[in-house]
XYZ file of N, CA and C in Angstrom:
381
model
N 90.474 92.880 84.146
C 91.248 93.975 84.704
C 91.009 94.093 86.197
N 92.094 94.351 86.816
C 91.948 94.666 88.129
C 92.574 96.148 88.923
N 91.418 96.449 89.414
C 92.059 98.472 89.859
C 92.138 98.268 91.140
N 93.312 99.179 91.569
C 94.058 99.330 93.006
C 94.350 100.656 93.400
N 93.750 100.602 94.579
C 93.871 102.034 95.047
C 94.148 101.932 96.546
N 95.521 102.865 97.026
C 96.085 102.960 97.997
C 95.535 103.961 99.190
N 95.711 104.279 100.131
C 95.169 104.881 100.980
C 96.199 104.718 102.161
N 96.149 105.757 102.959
C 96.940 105.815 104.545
C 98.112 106.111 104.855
N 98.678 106.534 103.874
C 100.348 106.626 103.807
C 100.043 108.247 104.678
N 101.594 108.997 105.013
C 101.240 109.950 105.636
C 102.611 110.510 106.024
N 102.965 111.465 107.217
C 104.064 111.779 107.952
C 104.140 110.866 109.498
N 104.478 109.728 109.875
C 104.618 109.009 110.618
C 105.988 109.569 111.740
N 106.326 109.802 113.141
C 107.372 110.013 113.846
C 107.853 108.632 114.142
N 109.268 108.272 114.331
C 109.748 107.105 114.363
C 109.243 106.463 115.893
N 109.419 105.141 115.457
C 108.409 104.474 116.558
C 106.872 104.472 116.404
N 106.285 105.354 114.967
C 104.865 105.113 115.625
C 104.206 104.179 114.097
N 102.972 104.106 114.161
C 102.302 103.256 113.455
C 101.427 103.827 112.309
N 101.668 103.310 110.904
C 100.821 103.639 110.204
C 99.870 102.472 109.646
N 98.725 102.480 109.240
C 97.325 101.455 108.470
C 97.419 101.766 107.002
N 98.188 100.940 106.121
C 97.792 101.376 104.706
C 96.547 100.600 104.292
N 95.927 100.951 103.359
C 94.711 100.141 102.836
C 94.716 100.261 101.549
N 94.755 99.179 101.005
C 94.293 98.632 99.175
C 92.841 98.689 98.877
N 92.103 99.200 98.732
C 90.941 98.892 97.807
C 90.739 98.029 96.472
N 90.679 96.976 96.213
C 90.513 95.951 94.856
C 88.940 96.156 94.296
N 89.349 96.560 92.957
C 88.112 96.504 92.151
C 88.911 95.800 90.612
N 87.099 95.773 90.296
C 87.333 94.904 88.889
C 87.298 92.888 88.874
N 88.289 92.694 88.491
C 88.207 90.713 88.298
C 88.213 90.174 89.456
N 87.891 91.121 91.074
C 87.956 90.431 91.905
C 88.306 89.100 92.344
N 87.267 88.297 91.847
C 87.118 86.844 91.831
C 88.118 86.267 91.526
N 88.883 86.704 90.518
C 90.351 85.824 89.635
C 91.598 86.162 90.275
N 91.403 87.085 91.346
C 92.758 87.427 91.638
C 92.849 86.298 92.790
N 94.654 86.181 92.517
C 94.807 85.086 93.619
C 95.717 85.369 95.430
N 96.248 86.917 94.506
C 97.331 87.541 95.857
C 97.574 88.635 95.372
N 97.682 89.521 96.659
C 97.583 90.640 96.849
C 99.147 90.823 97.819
N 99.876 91.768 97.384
C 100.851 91.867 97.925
C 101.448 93.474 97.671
N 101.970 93.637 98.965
C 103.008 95.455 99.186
C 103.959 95.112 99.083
N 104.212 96.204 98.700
C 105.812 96.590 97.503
C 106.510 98.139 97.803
N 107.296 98.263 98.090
C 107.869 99.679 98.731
C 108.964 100.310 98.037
N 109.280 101.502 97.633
C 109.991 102.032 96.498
C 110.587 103.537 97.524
N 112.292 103.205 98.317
C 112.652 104.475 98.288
C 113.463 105.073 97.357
N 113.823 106.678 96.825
C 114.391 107.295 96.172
C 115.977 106.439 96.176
N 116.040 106.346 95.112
C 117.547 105.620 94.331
C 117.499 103.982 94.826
N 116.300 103.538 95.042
C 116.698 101.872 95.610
C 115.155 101.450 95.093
N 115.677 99.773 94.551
C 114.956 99.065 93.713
C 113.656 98.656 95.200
N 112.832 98.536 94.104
C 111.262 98.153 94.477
C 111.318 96.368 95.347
N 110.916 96.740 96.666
C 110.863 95.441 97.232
C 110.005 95.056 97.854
N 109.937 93.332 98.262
C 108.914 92.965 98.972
C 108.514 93.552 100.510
N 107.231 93.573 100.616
C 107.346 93.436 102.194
C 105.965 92.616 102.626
N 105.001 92.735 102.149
C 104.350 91.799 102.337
C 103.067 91.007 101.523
N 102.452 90.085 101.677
C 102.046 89.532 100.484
C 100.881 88.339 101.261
N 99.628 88.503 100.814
C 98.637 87.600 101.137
C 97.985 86.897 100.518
N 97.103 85.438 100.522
C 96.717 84.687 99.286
C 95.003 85.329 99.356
N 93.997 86.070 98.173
C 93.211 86.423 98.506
C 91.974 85.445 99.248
N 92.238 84.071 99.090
C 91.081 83.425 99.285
C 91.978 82.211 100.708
N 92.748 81.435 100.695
C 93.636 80.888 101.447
C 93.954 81.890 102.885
N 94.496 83.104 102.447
C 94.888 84.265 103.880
C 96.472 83.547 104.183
N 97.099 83.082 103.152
C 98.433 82.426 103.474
C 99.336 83.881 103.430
N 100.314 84.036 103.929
C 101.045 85.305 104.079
C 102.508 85.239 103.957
N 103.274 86.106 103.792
C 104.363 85.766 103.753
C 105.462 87.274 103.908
N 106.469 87.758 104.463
C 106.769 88.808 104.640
C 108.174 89.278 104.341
N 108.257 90.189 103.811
C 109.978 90.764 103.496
C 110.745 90.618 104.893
N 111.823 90.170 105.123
C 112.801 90.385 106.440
C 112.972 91.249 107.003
N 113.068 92.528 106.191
C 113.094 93.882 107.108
C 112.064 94.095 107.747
N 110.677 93.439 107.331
C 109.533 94.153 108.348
C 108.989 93.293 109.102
N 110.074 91.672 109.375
C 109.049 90.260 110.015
C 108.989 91.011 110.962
N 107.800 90.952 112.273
C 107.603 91.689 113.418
C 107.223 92.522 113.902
N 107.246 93.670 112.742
C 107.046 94.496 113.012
C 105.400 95.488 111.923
N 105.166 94.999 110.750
C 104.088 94.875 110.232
C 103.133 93.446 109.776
N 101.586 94.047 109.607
C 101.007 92.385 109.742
C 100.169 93.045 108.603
N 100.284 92.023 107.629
C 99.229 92.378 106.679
C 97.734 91.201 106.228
N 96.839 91.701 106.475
C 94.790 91.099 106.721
C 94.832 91.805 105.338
N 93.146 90.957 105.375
C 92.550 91.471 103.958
C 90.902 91.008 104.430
N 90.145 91.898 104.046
C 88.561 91.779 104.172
C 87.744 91.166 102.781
N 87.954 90.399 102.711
C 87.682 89.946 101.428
C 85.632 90.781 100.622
N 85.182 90.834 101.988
C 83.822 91.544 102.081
C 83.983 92.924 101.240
N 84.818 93.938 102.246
C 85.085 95.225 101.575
C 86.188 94.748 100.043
N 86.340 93.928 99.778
C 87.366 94.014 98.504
C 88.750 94.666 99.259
N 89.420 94.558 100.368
C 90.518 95.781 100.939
C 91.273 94.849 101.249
N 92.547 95.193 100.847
C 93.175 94.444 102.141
C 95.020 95.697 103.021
N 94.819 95.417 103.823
C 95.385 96.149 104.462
C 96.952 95.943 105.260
N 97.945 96.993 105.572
C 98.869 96.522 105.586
C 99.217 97.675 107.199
N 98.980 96.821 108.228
C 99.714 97.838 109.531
C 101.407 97.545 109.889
N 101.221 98.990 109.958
C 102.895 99.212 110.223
C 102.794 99.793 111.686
N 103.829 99.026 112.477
C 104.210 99.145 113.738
C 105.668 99.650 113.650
N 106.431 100.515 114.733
C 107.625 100.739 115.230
C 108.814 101.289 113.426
N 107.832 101.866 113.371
C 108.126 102.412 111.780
C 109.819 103.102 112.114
N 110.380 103.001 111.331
C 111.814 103.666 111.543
C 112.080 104.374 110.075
N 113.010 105.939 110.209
C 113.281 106.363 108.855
C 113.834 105.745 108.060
N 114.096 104.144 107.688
C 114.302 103.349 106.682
C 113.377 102.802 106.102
N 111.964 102.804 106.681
C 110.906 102.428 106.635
C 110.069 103.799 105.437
N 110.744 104.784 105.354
C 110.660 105.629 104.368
C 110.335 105.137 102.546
N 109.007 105.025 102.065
C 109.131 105.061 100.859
C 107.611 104.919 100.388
N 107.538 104.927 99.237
C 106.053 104.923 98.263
C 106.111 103.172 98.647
N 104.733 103.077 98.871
C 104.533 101.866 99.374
C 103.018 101.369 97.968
N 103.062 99.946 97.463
C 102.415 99.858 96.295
C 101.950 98.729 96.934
N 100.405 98.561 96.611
C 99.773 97.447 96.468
C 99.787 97.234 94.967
N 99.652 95.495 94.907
C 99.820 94.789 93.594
C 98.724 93.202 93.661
N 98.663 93.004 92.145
C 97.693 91.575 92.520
C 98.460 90.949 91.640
N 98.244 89.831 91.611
C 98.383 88.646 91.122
C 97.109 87.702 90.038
N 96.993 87.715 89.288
C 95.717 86.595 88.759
C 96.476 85.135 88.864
N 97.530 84.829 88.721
C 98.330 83.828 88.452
C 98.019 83.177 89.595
N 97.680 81.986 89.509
C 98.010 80.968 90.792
C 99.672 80.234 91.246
N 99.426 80.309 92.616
C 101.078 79.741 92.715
C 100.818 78.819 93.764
N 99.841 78.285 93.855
C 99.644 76.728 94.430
C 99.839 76.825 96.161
N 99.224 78.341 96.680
C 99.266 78.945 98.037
C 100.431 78.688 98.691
N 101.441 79.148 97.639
C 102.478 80.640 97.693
C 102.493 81.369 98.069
N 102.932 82.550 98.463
C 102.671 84.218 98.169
C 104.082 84.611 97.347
N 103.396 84.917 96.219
C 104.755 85.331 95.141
C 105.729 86.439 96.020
N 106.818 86.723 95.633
C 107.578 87.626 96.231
C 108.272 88.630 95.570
N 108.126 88.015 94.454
C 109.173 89.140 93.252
C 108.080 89.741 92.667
N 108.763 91.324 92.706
C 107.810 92.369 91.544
C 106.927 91.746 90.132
N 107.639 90.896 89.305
C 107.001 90.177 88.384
C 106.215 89.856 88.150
N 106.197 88.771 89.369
C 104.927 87.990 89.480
C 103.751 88.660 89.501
N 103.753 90.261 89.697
C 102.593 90.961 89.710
C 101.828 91.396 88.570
N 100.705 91.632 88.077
C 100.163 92.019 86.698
C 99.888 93.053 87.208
N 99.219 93.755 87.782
C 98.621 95.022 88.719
C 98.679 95.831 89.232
N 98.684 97.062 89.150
C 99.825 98.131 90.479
C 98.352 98.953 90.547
N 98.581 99.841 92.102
C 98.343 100.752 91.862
C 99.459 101.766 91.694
N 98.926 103.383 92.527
C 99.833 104.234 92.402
C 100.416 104.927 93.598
N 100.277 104.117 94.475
C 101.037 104.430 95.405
C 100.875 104.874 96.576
N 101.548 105.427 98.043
C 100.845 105.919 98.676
C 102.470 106.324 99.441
N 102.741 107.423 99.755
C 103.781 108.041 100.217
C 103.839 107.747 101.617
N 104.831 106.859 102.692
C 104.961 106.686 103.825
C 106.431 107.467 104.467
N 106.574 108.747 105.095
C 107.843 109.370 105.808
C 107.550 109.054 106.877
N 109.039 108.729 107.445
C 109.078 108.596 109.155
C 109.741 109.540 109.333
N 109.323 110.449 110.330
C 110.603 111.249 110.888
C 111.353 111.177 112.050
N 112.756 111.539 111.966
C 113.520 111.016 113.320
C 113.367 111.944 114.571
């Protein structure tokens, strides 16, 4: 089993920057990727970014190339997701997820591929 816990979400003004952070506990060791997942009201759950836990291979949704970078501390078990130049589309519950599955340093991209959620962490921009 692997537990996920979100952190940093908040009331953000457009243009500015938020730090989300994952905490990973549990099968540590077996997980292979760690990846954010963003959910606004009436619109399906999507990628935005996604890291290999041991590799650091990365890979990012289109709406946010540029503008967020997502690290991981493999020490603290965390890995973290900064958001730059945040805009009110950038509005939604933002989910860390893992992976045990190997994908041959990939970073999966579809919800599926995930076994793991946590529960979330609420990100508003305001205009």
């Amino acid at each position: 089993q692997v537990s996920l816990v979100e952190s940093g979400g908040g009331v953000v003004q457009a243009g500015g920057s938020a730090r989300l952070s994952c905490v990973v506990s549990g099968r540590t060791f077996t997980t292979y990727a760690l990846g954010w997942f963003r959910q606004a009201p009436g619109k399906e759950r999507e990628f935005v970014a996604g890291i290999t836990w041991s590799g650091g291979n990365t890979a990012y949704g289109d709406s946010v190339k540029g503008r967020f970078t997502i690290s991981k501390d493999n020490a603290k078990n965390t890995v973290y997701l900064q958001t730059d130049s945040l805009q009110p589309e950038d509005t939604a519950v933002y989910y860390c997820a893992a992976t045990l599955v190997s994908y041959r340093g990939h970073v999966p991209v579809h919800k599926e591929r995930y076994n793991y959620w946590g529960q979330g962490t609420q990100v508003t921009v305001s205009s």
